[in-house]
PDB file of C-alpha atoms in Angstrom:
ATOM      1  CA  UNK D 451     169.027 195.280 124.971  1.00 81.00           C
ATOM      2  CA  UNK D 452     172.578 196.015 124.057  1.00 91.00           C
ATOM      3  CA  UNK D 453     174.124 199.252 122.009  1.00 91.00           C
ATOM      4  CA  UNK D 454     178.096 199.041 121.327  1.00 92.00           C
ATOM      5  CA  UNK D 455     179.698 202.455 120.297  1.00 91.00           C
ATOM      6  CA  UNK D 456     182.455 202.579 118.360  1.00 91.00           C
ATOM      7  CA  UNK D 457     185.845 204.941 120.235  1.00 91.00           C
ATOM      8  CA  UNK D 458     188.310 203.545 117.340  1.00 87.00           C
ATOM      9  CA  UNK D 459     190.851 201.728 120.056  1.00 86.00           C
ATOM     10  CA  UNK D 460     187.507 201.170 122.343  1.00 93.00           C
ATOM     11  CA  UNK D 461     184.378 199.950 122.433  1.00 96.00           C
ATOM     12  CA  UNK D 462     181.563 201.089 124.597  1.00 97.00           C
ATOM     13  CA  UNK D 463     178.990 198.856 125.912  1.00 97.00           C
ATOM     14  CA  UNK D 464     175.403 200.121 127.216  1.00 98.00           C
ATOM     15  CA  UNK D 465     172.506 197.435 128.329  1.00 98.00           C
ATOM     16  CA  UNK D 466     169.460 198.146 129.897  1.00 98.00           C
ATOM     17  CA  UNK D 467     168.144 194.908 131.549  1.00 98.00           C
ATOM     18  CA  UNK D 468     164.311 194.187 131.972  1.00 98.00           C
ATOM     19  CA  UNK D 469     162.391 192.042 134.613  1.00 97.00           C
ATOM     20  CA  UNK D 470     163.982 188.707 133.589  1.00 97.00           C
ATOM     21  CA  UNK D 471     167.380 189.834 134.043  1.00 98.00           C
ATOM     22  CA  UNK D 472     166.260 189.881 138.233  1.00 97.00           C
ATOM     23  CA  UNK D 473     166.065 192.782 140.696  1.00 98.00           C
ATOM     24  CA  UNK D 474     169.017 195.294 141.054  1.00 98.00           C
ATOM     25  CA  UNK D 475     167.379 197.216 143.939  1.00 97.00           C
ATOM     26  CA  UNK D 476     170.611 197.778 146.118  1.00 97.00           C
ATOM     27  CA  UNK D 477     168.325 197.537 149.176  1.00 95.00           C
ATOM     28  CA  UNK D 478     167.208 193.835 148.212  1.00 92.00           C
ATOM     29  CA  UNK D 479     169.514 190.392 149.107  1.00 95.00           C
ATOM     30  CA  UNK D 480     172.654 191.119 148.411  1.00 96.00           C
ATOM     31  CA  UNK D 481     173.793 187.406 147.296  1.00 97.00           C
ATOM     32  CA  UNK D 482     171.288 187.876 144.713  1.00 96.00           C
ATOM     33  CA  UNK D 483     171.958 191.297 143.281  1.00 97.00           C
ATOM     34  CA  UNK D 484     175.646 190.009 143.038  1.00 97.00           C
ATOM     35  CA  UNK D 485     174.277 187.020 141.426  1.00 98.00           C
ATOM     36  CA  UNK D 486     172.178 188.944 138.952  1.00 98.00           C
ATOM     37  CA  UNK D 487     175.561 192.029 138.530  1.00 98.00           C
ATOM     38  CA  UNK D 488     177.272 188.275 137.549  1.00 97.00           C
ATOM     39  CA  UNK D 489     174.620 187.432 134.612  1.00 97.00           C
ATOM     40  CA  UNK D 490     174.369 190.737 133.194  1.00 98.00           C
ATOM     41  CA  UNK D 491     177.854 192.193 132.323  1.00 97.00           C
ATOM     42  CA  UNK D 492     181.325 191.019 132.890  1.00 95.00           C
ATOM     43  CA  UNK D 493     183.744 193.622 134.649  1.00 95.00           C
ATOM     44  CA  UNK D 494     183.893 195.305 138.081  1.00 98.00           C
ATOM     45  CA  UNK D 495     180.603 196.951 139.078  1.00 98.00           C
ATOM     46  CA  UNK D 496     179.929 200.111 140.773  1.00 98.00           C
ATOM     47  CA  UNK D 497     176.568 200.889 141.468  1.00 98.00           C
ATOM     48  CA  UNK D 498     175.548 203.811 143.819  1.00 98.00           C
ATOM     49  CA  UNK D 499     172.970 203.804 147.012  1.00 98.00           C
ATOM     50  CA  UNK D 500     171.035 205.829 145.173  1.00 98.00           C
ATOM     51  CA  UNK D 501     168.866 208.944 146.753  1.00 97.00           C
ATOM     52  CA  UNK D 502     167.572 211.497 143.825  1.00 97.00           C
ATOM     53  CA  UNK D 503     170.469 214.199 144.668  1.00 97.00           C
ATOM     54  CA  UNK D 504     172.866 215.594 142.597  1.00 98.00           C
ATOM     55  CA  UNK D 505     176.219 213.753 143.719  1.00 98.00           C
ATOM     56  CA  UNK D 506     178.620 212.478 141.123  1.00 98.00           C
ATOM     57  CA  UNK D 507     181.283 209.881 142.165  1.00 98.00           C
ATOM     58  CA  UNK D 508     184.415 209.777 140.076  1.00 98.00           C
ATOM     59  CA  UNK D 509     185.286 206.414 139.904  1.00 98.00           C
ATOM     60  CA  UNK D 510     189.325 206.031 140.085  1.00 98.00           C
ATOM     61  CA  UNK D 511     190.092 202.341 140.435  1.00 98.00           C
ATOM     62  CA  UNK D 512     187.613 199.286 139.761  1.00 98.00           C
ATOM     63  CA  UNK D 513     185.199 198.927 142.031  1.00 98.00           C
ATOM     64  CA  UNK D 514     185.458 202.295 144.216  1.00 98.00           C
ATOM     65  CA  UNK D 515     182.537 203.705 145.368  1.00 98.00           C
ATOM     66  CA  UNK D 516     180.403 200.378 145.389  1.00 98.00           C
ATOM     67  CA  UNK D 517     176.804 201.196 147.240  1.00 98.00           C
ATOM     68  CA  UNK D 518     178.406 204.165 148.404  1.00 98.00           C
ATOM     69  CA  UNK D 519     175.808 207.528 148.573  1.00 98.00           C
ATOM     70  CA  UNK D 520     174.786 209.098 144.999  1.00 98.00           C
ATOM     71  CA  UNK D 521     173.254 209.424 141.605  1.00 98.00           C
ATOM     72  CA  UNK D 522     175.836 209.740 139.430  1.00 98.00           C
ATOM     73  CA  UNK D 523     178.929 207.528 138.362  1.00 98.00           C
ATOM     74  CA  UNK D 524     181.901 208.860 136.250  1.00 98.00           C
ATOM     75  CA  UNK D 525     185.050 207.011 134.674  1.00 98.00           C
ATOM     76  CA  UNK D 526     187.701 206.687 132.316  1.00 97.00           C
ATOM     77  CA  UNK D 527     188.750 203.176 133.276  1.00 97.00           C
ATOM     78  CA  UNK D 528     188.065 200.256 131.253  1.00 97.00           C
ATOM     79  CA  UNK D 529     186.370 196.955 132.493  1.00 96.00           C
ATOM     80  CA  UNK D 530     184.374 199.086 134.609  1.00 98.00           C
ATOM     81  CA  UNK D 531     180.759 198.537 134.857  1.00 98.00           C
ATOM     82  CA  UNK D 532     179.011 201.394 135.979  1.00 98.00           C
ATOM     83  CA  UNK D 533     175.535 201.192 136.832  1.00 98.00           C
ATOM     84  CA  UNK D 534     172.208 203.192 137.327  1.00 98.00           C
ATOM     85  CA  UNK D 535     169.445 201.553 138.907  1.00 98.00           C
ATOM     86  CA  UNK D 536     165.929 202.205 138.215  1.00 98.00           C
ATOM     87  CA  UNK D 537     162.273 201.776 138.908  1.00 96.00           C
ATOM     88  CA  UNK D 538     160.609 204.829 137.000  1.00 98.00           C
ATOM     89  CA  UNK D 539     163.481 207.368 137.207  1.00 98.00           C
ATOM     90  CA  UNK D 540     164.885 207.781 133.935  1.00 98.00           C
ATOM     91  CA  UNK D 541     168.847 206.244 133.866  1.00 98.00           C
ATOM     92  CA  UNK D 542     171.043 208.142 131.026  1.00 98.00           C
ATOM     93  CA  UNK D 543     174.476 207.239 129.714  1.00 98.00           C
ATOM     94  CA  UNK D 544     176.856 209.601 128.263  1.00 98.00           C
ATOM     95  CA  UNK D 545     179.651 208.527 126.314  1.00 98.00           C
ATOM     96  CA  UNK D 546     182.858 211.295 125.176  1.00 97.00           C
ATOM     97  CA  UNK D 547     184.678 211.351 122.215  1.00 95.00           C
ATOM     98  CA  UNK D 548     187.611 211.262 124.572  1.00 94.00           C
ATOM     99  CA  UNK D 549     186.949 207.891 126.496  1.00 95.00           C
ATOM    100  CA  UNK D 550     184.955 209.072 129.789  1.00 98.00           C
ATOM    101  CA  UNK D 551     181.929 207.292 130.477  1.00 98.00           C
ATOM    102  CA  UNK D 552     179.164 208.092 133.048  1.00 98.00           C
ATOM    103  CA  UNK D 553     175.755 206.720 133.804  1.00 98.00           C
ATOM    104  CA  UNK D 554     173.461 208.780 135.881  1.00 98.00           C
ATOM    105  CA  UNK D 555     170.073 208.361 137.745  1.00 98.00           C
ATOM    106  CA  UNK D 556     167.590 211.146 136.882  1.00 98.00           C
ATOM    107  CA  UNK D 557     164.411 211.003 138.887  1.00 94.00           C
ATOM    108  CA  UNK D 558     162.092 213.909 138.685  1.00 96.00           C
ATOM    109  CA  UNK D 559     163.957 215.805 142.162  1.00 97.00           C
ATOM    110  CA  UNK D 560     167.406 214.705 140.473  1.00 97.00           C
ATOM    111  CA  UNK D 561     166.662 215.925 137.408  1.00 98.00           C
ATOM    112  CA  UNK D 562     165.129 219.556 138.274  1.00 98.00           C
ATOM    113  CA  UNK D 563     168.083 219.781 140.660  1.00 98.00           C
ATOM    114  CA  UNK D 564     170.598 219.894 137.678  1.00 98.00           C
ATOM    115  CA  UNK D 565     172.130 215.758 138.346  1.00 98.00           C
ATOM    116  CA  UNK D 566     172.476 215.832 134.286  1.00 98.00           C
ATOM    117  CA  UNK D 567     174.664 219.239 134.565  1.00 98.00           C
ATOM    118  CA  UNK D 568     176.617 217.749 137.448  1.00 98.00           C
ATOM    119  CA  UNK D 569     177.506 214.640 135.501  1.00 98.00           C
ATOM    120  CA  UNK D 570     178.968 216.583 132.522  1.00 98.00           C
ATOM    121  CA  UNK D 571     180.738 218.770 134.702  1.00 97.00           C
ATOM    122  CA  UNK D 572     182.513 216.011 136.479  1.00 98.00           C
ATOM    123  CA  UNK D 573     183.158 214.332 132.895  1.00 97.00           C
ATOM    124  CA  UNK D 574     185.483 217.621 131.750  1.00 95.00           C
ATOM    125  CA  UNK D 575     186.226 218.282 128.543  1.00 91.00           C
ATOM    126  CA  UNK D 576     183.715 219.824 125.604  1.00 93.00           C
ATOM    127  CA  UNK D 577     180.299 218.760 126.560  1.00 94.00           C
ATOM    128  CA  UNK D 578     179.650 219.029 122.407  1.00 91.00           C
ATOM    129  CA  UNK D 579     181.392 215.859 122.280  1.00 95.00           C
ATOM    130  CA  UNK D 580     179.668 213.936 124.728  1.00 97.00           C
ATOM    131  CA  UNK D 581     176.835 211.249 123.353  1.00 97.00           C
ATOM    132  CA  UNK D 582     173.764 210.643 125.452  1.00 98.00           C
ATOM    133  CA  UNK D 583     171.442 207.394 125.848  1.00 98.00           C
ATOM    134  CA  UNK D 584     168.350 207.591 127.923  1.00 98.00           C
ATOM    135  CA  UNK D 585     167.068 203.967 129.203  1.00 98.00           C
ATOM    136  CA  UNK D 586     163.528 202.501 129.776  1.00 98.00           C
ATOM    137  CA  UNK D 587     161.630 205.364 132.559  1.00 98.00           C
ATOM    138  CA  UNK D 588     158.267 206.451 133.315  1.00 98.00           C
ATOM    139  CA  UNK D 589     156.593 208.406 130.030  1.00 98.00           C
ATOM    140  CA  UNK D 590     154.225 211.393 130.483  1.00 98.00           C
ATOM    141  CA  UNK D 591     151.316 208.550 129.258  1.00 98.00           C
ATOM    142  CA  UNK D 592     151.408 206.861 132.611  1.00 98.00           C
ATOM    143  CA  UNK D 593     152.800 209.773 134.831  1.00 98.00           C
ATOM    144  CA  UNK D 594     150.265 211.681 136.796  1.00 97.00           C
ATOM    145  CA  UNK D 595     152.114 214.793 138.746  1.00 97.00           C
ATOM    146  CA  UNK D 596     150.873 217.642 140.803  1.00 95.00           C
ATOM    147  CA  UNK D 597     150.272 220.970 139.799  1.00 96.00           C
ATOM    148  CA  UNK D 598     153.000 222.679 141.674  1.00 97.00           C
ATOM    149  CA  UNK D 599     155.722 220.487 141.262  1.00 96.00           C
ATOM    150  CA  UNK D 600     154.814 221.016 137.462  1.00 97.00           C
ATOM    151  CA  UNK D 601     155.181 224.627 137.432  1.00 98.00           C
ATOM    152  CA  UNK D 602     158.284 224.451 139.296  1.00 97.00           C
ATOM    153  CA  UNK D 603     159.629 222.471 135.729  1.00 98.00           C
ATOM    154  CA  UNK D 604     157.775 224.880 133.816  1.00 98.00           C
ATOM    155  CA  UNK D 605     159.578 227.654 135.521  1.00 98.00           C
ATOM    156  CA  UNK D 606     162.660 225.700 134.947  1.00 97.00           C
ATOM    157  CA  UNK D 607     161.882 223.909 131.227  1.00 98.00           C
ATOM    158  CA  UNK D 608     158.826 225.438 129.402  1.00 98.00           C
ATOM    159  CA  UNK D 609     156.012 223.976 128.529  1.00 98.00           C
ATOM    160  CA  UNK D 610     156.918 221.298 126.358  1.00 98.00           C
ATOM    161  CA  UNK D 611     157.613 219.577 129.746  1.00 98.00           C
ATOM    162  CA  UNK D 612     154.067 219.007 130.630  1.00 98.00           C
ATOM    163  CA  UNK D 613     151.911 216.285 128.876  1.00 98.00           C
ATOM    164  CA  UNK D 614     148.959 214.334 129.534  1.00 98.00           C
ATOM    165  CA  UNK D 615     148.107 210.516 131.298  1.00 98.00           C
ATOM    166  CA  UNK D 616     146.183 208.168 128.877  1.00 97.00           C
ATOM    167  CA  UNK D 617     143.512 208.702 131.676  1.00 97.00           C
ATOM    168  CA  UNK D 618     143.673 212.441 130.555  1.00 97.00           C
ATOM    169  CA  UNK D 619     145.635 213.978 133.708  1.00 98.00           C
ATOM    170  CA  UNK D 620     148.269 216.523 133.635  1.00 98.00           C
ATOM    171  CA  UNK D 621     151.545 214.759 133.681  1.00 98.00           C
ATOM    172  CA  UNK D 622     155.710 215.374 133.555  1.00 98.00           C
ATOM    173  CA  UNK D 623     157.102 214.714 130.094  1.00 98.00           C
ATOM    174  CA  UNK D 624     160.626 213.070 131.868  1.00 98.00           C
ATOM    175  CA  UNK D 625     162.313 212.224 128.616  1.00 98.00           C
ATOM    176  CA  UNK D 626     161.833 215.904 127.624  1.00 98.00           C
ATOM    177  CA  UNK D 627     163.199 217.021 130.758  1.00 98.00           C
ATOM    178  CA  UNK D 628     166.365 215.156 130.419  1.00 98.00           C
ATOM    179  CA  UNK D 629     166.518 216.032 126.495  1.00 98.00           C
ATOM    180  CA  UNK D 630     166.240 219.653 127.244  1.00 98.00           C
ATOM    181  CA  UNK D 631     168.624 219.897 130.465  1.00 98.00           C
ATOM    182  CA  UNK D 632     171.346 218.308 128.382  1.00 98.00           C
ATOM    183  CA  UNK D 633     170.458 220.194 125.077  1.00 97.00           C
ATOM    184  CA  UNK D 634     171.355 223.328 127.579  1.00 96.00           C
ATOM    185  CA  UNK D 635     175.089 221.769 127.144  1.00 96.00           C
ATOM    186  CA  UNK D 636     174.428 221.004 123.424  1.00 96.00           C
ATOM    187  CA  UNK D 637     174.577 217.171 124.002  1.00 97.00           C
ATOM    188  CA  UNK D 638     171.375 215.225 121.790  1.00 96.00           C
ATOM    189  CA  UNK D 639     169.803 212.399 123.697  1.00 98.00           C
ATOM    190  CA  UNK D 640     169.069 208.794 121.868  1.00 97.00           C
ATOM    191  CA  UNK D 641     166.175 207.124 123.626  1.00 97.00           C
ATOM    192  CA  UNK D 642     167.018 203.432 123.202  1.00 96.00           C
ATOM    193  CA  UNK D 643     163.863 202.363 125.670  1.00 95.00           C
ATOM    194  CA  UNK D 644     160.458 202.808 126.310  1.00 96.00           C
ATOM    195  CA  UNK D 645     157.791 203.744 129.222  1.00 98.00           C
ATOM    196  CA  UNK D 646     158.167 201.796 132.585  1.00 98.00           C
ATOM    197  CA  UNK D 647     154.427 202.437 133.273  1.00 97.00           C
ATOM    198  CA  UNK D 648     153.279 201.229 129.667  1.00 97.00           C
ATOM    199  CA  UNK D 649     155.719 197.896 129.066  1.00 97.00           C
ATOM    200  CA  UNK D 650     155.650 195.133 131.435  1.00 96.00           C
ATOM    201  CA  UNK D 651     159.341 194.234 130.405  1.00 97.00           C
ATOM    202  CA  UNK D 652     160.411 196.369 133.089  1.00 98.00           C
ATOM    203  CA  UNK D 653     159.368 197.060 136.820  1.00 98.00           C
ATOM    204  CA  UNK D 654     157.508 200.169 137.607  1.00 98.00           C
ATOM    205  CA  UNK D 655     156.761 201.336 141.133  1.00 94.00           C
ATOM    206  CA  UNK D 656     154.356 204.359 140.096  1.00 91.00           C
ATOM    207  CA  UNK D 657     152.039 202.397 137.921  1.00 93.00           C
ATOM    208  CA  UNK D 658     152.455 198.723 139.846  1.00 93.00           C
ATOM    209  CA  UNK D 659     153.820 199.524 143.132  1.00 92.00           C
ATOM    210  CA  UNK D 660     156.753 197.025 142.481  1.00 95.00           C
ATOM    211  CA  UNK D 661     159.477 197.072 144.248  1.00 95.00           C
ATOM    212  CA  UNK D 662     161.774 195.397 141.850  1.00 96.00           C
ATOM    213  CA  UNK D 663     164.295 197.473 139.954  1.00 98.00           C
ATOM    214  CA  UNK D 664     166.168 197.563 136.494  1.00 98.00           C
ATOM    215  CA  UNK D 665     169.759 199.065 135.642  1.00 98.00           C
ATOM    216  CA  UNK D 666     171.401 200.392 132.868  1.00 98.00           C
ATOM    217  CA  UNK D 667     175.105 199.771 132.788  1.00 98.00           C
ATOM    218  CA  UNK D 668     178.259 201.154 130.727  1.00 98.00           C
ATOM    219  CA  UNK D 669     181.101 199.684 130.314  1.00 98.00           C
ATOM    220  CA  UNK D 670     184.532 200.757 127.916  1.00 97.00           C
ATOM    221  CA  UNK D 671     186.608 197.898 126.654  1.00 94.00           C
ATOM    222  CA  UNK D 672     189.921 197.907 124.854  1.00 86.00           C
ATOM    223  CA  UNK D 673     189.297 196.410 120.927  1.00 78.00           C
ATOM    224  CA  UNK D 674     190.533 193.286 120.801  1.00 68.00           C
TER     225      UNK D 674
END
């Protein structure tokens, strides 16, 4: 799937691949994730070892910071692919008014340990006019969690956070996690994918123990 946004002398690009687009698991063949980078999106790619931490890399020339340590990817460059990988975790996108793109990897640690806040930070500027885009990750349908990592997001979140497994289980509401940490900034989130666990479209390691992995990318390009 493919969403352009409109920056008057850009144009932002955002794709989320699915199983047929391959495996971009940064620990798999590295001919073939190259191969697959190739297929999916023109540009210079920077995708991050990820590790469900907080650390943003500011990404100053095409290319820097390739499978170098961290969940979060910043830019103003354009031809730059930046790209958050994913099995479950939920990958968001955040696109300024100004030009500065980001895409960041959210898994539950990431996300209660403020990865959302850290991207905007590193973005500058007036969070108000930043645009978020959350990508295909695990719903609260098909995501069991335990009851003290819960309260720890209830402490952090409320309530809304918690939902329930189709199996009836007490489970982590993700996408409301990430729309509420980055409604704390006043930035609205547009889901534009659906639940890992539920679709078969995309890999999911909680629900199938796969081991393949999908990215969401973001790209700026000058209007031609």
């Amino acid at each position: 799937m493919t969403l352009r946004v409109d920056l008057g002398s850009s144009v932002v690009e955002v794709r989320c691949s699915t199983r047929a687009d391959g495996d971009f698991h940064v620990d798999g063949p590295r001919a073939e994730l190259l191969a697959c980078r190739k297929r999916f999106a023109d540009g210079v790619w920077t995708q991050l070892d990820e590790v469900h931490g907080t650390e943003v890399r500011v990404v100053t020339s095409p290319g820097e910071h390739d499978f170098a340590v961290g969940d979060a990817l910043v830019t103003r460059l354009s031809g730059v692919v930046l790209g958050a990988w994913v099995g479950d975790c939920a990958p968001v996108v955040l696109i300024s008014d100004g030009g500065t793109i980001a895409a960041a990897h959210a898994g539950w640690k990431g996300a209660l340990d403020g990865v959302l806040p850290a991207t905007l930070a590193a973005m500058g500027g007036d969070p108000s006019s930043v645009h978020a885009y959350l990508g295909p990750c695990i719903h609260p349908c098909c995501y069991e969690f335990g009851a003290d990592d819960l309260a720890r997001f209830v402490d952090r979140f409320g309530p809304t956070v918690v939902g329930r497994t189709t199996w009836g289980t007490a489970a982590l509401d993700l996408p409301r996690v990430v729309q509420l940490s980055l409604a704390e900034a006043g930035v609205a989130v547009t889901d534009i994918g659906g639940c890992t666990g539920c679709d078969e479209r995309w890999f999911s390691h909680r629900r199938r123990g796969e081991a393949g992995r999908q990215v969401m990318t973001v790209c700026k390009r000058a209007r031609s």
